[in-house]
Amino acid sequence: MIRINRLLFLLFLIFGLLSNIIPVRANLQRLGQDPADKAHNLLNSLSPAEKVGQLFLVSFKGTNVDSTTPIYNLITNYHIGGVILSAANDNFDQPDKILENTLALTNNLQNIGWIQSQTALTETITTPTPPINFIPLFIGISQEGGGSPNDQILSGLTPFPDAMALGATWSPQLSQQVGSIVGKELTDIGFNLLLGPALDVLETPRPEGSIDLGTRSFGGDPFWVSTLGSAFIQGVHEGSQGKMAVVPKNFPGNGGSDRPPEFEVATVRKSLEQLKNFDLMPFFAVTGNSTSAESRADALLAAHIRYQGFQENIRTTTRPISLDPEAFNILMSLPALASWRENGGIVICDNLGSPSVKKFYQLNNQKFDGRLVTLNAFLAGNDILYLGNITSDDDPDSYTTISRIVDFFRQKYQEDPAFAQRVDQSVLRILTLKYRLYPEFTLGMVQPPATKLSEIGTSQQVTLDVARQAATLISPRPEELASELPNPPRLSDHLVIFTDVRLAQQCSQCPPQPIIGVDALAETIKRLYGSQGSGQIWPSNIKSYSFEDLLLLLNKNPTAPPIESSIKSATWIIFAMLNISKDNPNSQAIQRFLAERPDLFQQKKLIVFAFGAPYYLDATDISKLSAYYALYSDSDVFIETAARLLFHEIIPQGALPVSVPGIGYDLITATSPDPAQTITLAIDTSVNESPSSTQTTTPQPQPTPVFKVGDLLPVRTGQILDHNGHIVPDGTPVQFIINASGELVSLPQPITTKDGIARALIKITSSGIWEIRAESEPAKQSDIIRLEIPKEEVQLITIITPTEAATPTEIPPPSPTAEITAEVKAASPRVLHPNIIDWLTALIISAIIGYASYQIALFLGQIRAGVQSGLSSIIGGLIAYSYLALQLPGSLLLLKNLGTFGVIVFTLLGAVLGVSLVWAIRTIRNRQQFHP
């Protein structure tokens, strides 16, 4: 009996070893495979239930994920593909231990699927049950920067700036650095799916709206949103070492709406053409038009936005794009998106459990059935369905609705082959993306080590760089600085600071924390410039109040603190404001104070620091201020930057990335070429370079090029700058103007810029002096390239600036910017330089006409008339030729259109006119003789 037991044990051990060796060998075979090939092989081994489950992202409450919880059941029995964690669902608690707890939570979530797969693998030895594959969960988060309410984790991580703060730096390098920190830190606590960045183009700020996009957008110019968004995505991929899927939102663009998509389905009046030229440009830039794999989005988050006039008919309105198959397919057929989809690009439907979706169905008198809503979203074209806390009208809770949705999809997969095929297509994309994140689906590859936690939150320097480069002086404008910006506070000055104090909570049971403390700015000033700092201000001379306190004063509430007496004795009144909303009366305190109590701020220095969006104050409000600064974010480093600005320790370097009507700042004008600049011009030597030459690290001296008639002359501008000193957006038109030996010729169409540079190829069609300059409205001044094009290959090239004498050109180093070409056919060389052959031709034509006239006169017996008319023919022809040779009025136009034939025709006309004049005179004289 003992021998039998030992034999059974030995057999079990052998089977166990084999069961582990076989998958290891299979994994080793897959190591060299392409992610798409791996995904295809795995797809073929999945059950219908496993396939269907991959389509769904879900949410859950709390941090408990043990076997008694709904999320455990959704992972093990419904095989859902991922989860989204959020502060609203209390997925983050204990702010002092938030990093450790979050890593434990994400690891526990991944453990659920791994343990199930290993248990199933062991059970297959003794029972014929099919194995369950371990497929890592997507664990997602929306961490937009700037703290509450757009960040989910409010402490522990490096405080990331708002997108608009990055926009105000106009620096792709800083955007990439911030993205790198975001990618690294979120990956180190177990996240692999980032819902962001927001690529909305804030075309027209709407401070009067109920809720504005505010600082969630990079800005109001599609080119700069594209540039900064691409750099941010590249940074996230690099910082996470390729283990973070980046999902830009809110596709196809929410910048034109008057409300965020989370709360109500917005309707935007825009046609498809308008979307393509504006809102969609950033999404094109991070999909099919991306410049690298690192800057390419892994997926897009489709927002719940409707469009009126989408297909030019202003009377028709789409359903939300996320639920409208026709509109969705039109968008996905656009070239940049179509090529991206062909290469595995995924579309994730935004939260179907959001109030906006539920309200949309209720407003249309439809029952909210989670199964049909989710089916509509999937059939519209989405690959992944974010269910959030979706709850059908007839269901008691979200878990019930989610389980019914998944069961409904499973049943439809079994019954409908076309639906099953559609599911397989989406699941193949999903698995391919997961294999891009993790070449092997093992727990060791998916879970980050706890040792990296100590590195998180240590990248404050990048945020500080952003804060200093973003800080913007809104008013007075730079041209008014010398006379209007007040000097820093003095030792004896008194300061009263009002702060818009708002509270945020990491979780429902966590203690509320102020976004900006009532004394945050005051304490920073005391630390830097008080008795413990530089000693420039007495700490006791600084008083701090909240906007709520100020509102009590304005409402004449007897419980108001002694604000009025503090203001009357103050030299400075300083406001630290956040976004203003009509739904938050406290936020409007600054506007009411400026309008209702001018008696309190007469002869005072009024300073406003906007830690939110910069466009809430109107022209009347701003006219009363001594200085108005934009900081764009509200973390400690931005508050410190405000204090240093107040004391002139640093100079504001940022520029407004959105229009601000209150100071007449229009972003379109600001990003147009600066008329004060001189556009530089050069011969573009990079056109003729071979690809191998770009590999050399040491630049080689470039020989001066020689151009002759028939060559293409490559010219380029230097970087053209806008009014803020940054490169102009791509697509800015530039007109090259050519003066070919006195004749002005323009290119058929303006050339457009790429990376601030315009390039053109101009065909040289004549010898002589060629001068080339450039204009880009409203910038009119440029260098002048002057070339002497002789018949022989000897020439002089000079570049003339408007303020300098002509000097020999220096051929610039090659530029990597893409080339834009055009051709000009200038006038014929004979038009501008008549030679001896032209003169002989004119003489011969004149002589022929004169000889013919002489023969006619001889036939009529009038020899004298024949001699006179012959001579007049030669004289008339040569006079006509001389008119052309001297380029008198009208000659250039004639010769430009007729060329050499024009010389012949004009000479012929001159000769005939000379002959006609002689015969006319003789006819008049004969009549006078017969009729005295």
PDB file of N, CA and C in Angstrom, residues 697-728:
ATOM      1  N   THR A 697      29.040  62.821 -36.935  1.00  0.00           N
ATOM      2  CA  THR A 697      28.902  63.642 -35.742  1.00  0.00           C
ATOM      3  C   THR A 697      29.630  64.974 -35.898  1.00  0.00           C
ATOM      4  N   THR A 698      30.727  64.985 -36.671  1.00  0.00           N
ATOM      5  CA  THR A 698      31.476  66.225 -36.879  1.00  0.00           C
ATOM      6  C   THR A 698      30.964  66.923 -38.129  1.00  0.00           C
ATOM      7  N   PRO A 699      30.481  68.159 -38.030  1.00  0.00           N
ATOM      8  CA  PRO A 699      29.971  68.842 -39.218  1.00  0.00           C
ATOM      9  C   PRO A 699      31.094  69.120 -40.201  1.00  0.00           C
ATOM     10  N   GLN A 700      30.836  68.838 -41.457  1.00  0.00           N
ATOM     11  CA  GLN A 700      31.810  69.061 -42.514  1.00  0.00           C
ATOM     12  C   GLN A 700      31.550  70.416 -43.167  1.00  0.00           C
ATOM     13  N   PRO A 701      32.611  71.126 -43.571  1.00  0.00           N
ATOM     14  CA  PRO A 701      32.396  72.417 -44.250  1.00  0.00           C
ATOM     15  C   PRO A 701      31.687  72.219 -45.568  1.00  0.00           C
ATOM     16  N   GLN A 702      30.696  73.074 -45.818  1.00  0.00           N
ATOM     17  CA  GLN A 702      29.890  72.963 -47.022  1.00  0.00           C
ATOM     18  C   GLN A 702      30.429  73.893 -48.108  1.00  0.00           C
ATOM     19  N   PRO A 703      30.690  73.369 -49.311  1.00  0.00           N
ATOM     20  CA  PRO A 703      31.128  74.246 -50.397  1.00  0.00           C
ATOM     21  C   PRO A 703      30.015  75.195 -50.811  1.00  0.00           C
ATOM     22  N   THR A 704      30.382  76.398 -51.233  1.00  0.00           N
ATOM     23  CA  THR A 704      29.389  77.357 -51.702  1.00  0.00           C
ATOM     24  C   THR A 704      28.750  76.821 -52.978  1.00  0.00           C
ATOM     25  N   PRO A 705      27.432  76.678 -53.015  1.00  0.00           N
ATOM     26  CA  PRO A 705      26.786  76.116 -54.191  1.00  0.00           C
ATOM     27  C   PRO A 705      26.845  77.082 -55.373  1.00  0.00           C
ATOM     28  N   VAL A 706      26.827  76.520 -56.557  1.00  0.00           N
ATOM     29  CA  VAL A 706      26.817  77.305 -57.790  1.00  0.00           C
ATOM     30  C   VAL A 706      25.535  76.992 -58.532  1.00  0.00           C
ATOM     31  N   PHE A 707      24.796  78.013 -58.937  1.00  0.00           N
ATOM     32  CA  PHE A 707      23.519  77.825 -59.608  1.00  0.00           C
ATOM     33  C   PHE A 707      23.584  78.430 -61.000  1.00  0.00           C
ATOM     34  N   LYS A 708      22.888  77.797 -61.911  1.00  0.00           N
ATOM     35  CA  LYS A 708      22.830  78.273 -63.293  1.00  0.00           C
ATOM     36  C   LYS A 708      21.403  78.142 -63.776  1.00  0.00           C
ATOM     37  N   VAL A 709      21.156  78.659 -64.946  1.00  0.00           N
ATOM     38  CA  VAL A 709      19.815  78.608 -65.526  1.00  0.00           C
ATOM     39  C   VAL A 709      19.371  77.145 -65.635  1.00  0.00           C
ATOM     40  N   GLY A 710      18.141  76.887 -65.189  1.00  0.00           N
ATOM     41  CA  GLY A 710      17.591  75.543 -65.220  1.00  0.00           C
ATOM     42  C   GLY A 710      17.669  74.825 -63.887  1.00  0.00           C
ATOM     43  N   ASP A 711      18.495  75.338 -62.942  1.00  0.00           N
ATOM     44  CA  ASP A 711      18.618  74.702 -61.631  1.00  0.00           C
ATOM     45  C   ASP A 711      17.418  75.054 -60.750  1.00  0.00           C
ATOM     46  N   LEU A 712      17.221  74.216 -59.723  1.00  0.00           N
ATOM     47  CA  LEU A 712      16.255  74.518 -58.663  1.00  0.00           C
ATOM     48  C   LEU A 712      17.022  75.125 -57.503  1.00  0.00           C
ATOM     49  N   LEU A 713      16.619  76.306 -57.104  1.00  0.00           N
ATOM     50  CA  LEU A 713      17.275  77.025 -56.020  1.00  0.00           C
ATOM     51  C   LEU A 713      16.532  76.741 -54.718  1.00  0.00           C
ATOM     52  N   PRO A 714      17.159  76.006 -53.755  1.00  0.00           N
ATOM     53  CA  PRO A 714      16.477  75.729 -52.477  1.00  0.00           C
ATOM     54  C   PRO A 714      16.708  76.868 -51.492  1.00  0.00           C
ATOM     55  N   VAL A 715      15.636  77.467 -51.037  1.00  0.00           N
ATOM     56  CA  VAL A 715      15.741  78.543 -50.057  1.00  0.00           C
ATOM     57  C   VAL A 715      14.870  78.201 -48.866  1.00  0.00           C
ATOM     58  N   ARG A 716      15.249  78.750 -47.726  1.00  0.00           N
ATOM     59  CA  ARG A 716      14.449  78.543 -46.520  1.00  0.00           C
ATOM     60  C   ARG A 716      14.544  79.764 -45.632  1.00  0.00           C
ATOM     61  N   THR A 717      13.529  79.924 -44.827  1.00  0.00           N
ATOM     62  CA  THR A 717      13.560  80.963 -43.807  1.00  0.00           C
ATOM     63  C   THR A 717      14.225  80.410 -42.556  1.00  0.00           C
ATOM     64  N   GLY A 718      14.605  81.298 -41.665  1.00  0.00           N
ATOM     65  CA  GLY A 718      14.919  80.872 -40.307  1.00  0.00           C
ATOM     66  C   GLY A 718      13.609  80.638 -39.573  1.00  0.00           C
ATOM     67  N   GLN A 719      13.676  80.345 -38.292  1.00  0.00           N
ATOM     68  CA  GLN A 719      12.446  80.149 -37.525  1.00  0.00           C
ATOM     69  C   GLN A 719      11.721  81.485 -37.388  1.00  0.00           C
ATOM     70  N   ILE A 720      10.485  81.498 -37.827  1.00  0.00           N
ATOM     71  CA  ILE A 720       9.649  82.697 -37.734  1.00  0.00           C
ATOM     72  C   ILE A 720       8.967  82.690 -36.371  1.00  0.00           C
ATOM     73  N   LEU A 721       9.035  83.789 -35.665  1.00  0.00           N
ATOM     74  CA  LEU A 721       8.543  83.864 -34.293  1.00  0.00           C
ATOM     75  C   LEU A 721       7.236  84.641 -34.215  1.00  0.00           C
ATOM     76  N   ASP A 722       6.425  84.268 -33.214  1.00  0.00           N
ATOM     77  CA  ASP A 722       5.163  84.965 -33.011  1.00  0.00           C
ATOM     78  C   ASP A 722       5.357  86.141 -32.056  1.00  0.00           C
ATOM     79  N   HIS A 723       4.262  86.760 -31.654  1.00  0.00           N
ATOM     80  CA  HIS A 723       4.340  87.955 -30.820  1.00  0.00           C
ATOM     81  C   HIS A 723       4.910  87.655 -29.430  1.00  0.00           C
ATOM     82  N   ASN A 724       4.845  86.380 -29.000  1.00  0.00           N
ATOM     83  CA  ASN A 724       5.375  86.004 -27.693  1.00  0.00           C
ATOM     84  C   ASN A 724       6.806  85.481 -27.764  1.00  0.00           C
ATOM     85  N   GLY A 725       7.379  85.460 -28.961  1.00  0.00           N
ATOM     86  CA  GLY A 725       8.749  84.993 -29.106  1.00  0.00           C
ATOM     87  C   GLY A 725       8.894  83.505 -29.306  1.00  0.00           C
ATOM     88  N   HIS A 726       7.785  82.805 -29.583  1.00  0.00           N
ATOM     89  CA  HIS A 726       7.830  81.370 -29.857  1.00  0.00           C
ATOM     90  C   HIS A 726       7.632  81.138 -31.353  1.00  0.00           C
ATOM     91  N   ILE A 727       7.995  79.955 -31.822  1.00  0.00           N
ATOM     92  CA  ILE A 727       7.823  79.694 -33.251  1.00  0.00           C
ATOM     93  C   ILE A 727       6.341  79.740 -33.612  1.00  0.00           C
ATOM     94  N   VAL A 728       6.064  80.188 -34.818  1.00  0.00           N
ATOM     95  CA  VAL A 728       4.674  80.255 -35.267  1.00  0.00           C
ATOM     96  C   VAL A 728       4.136  78.842 -35.468  1.00  0.00           C
TER      97      VAL A 728
END
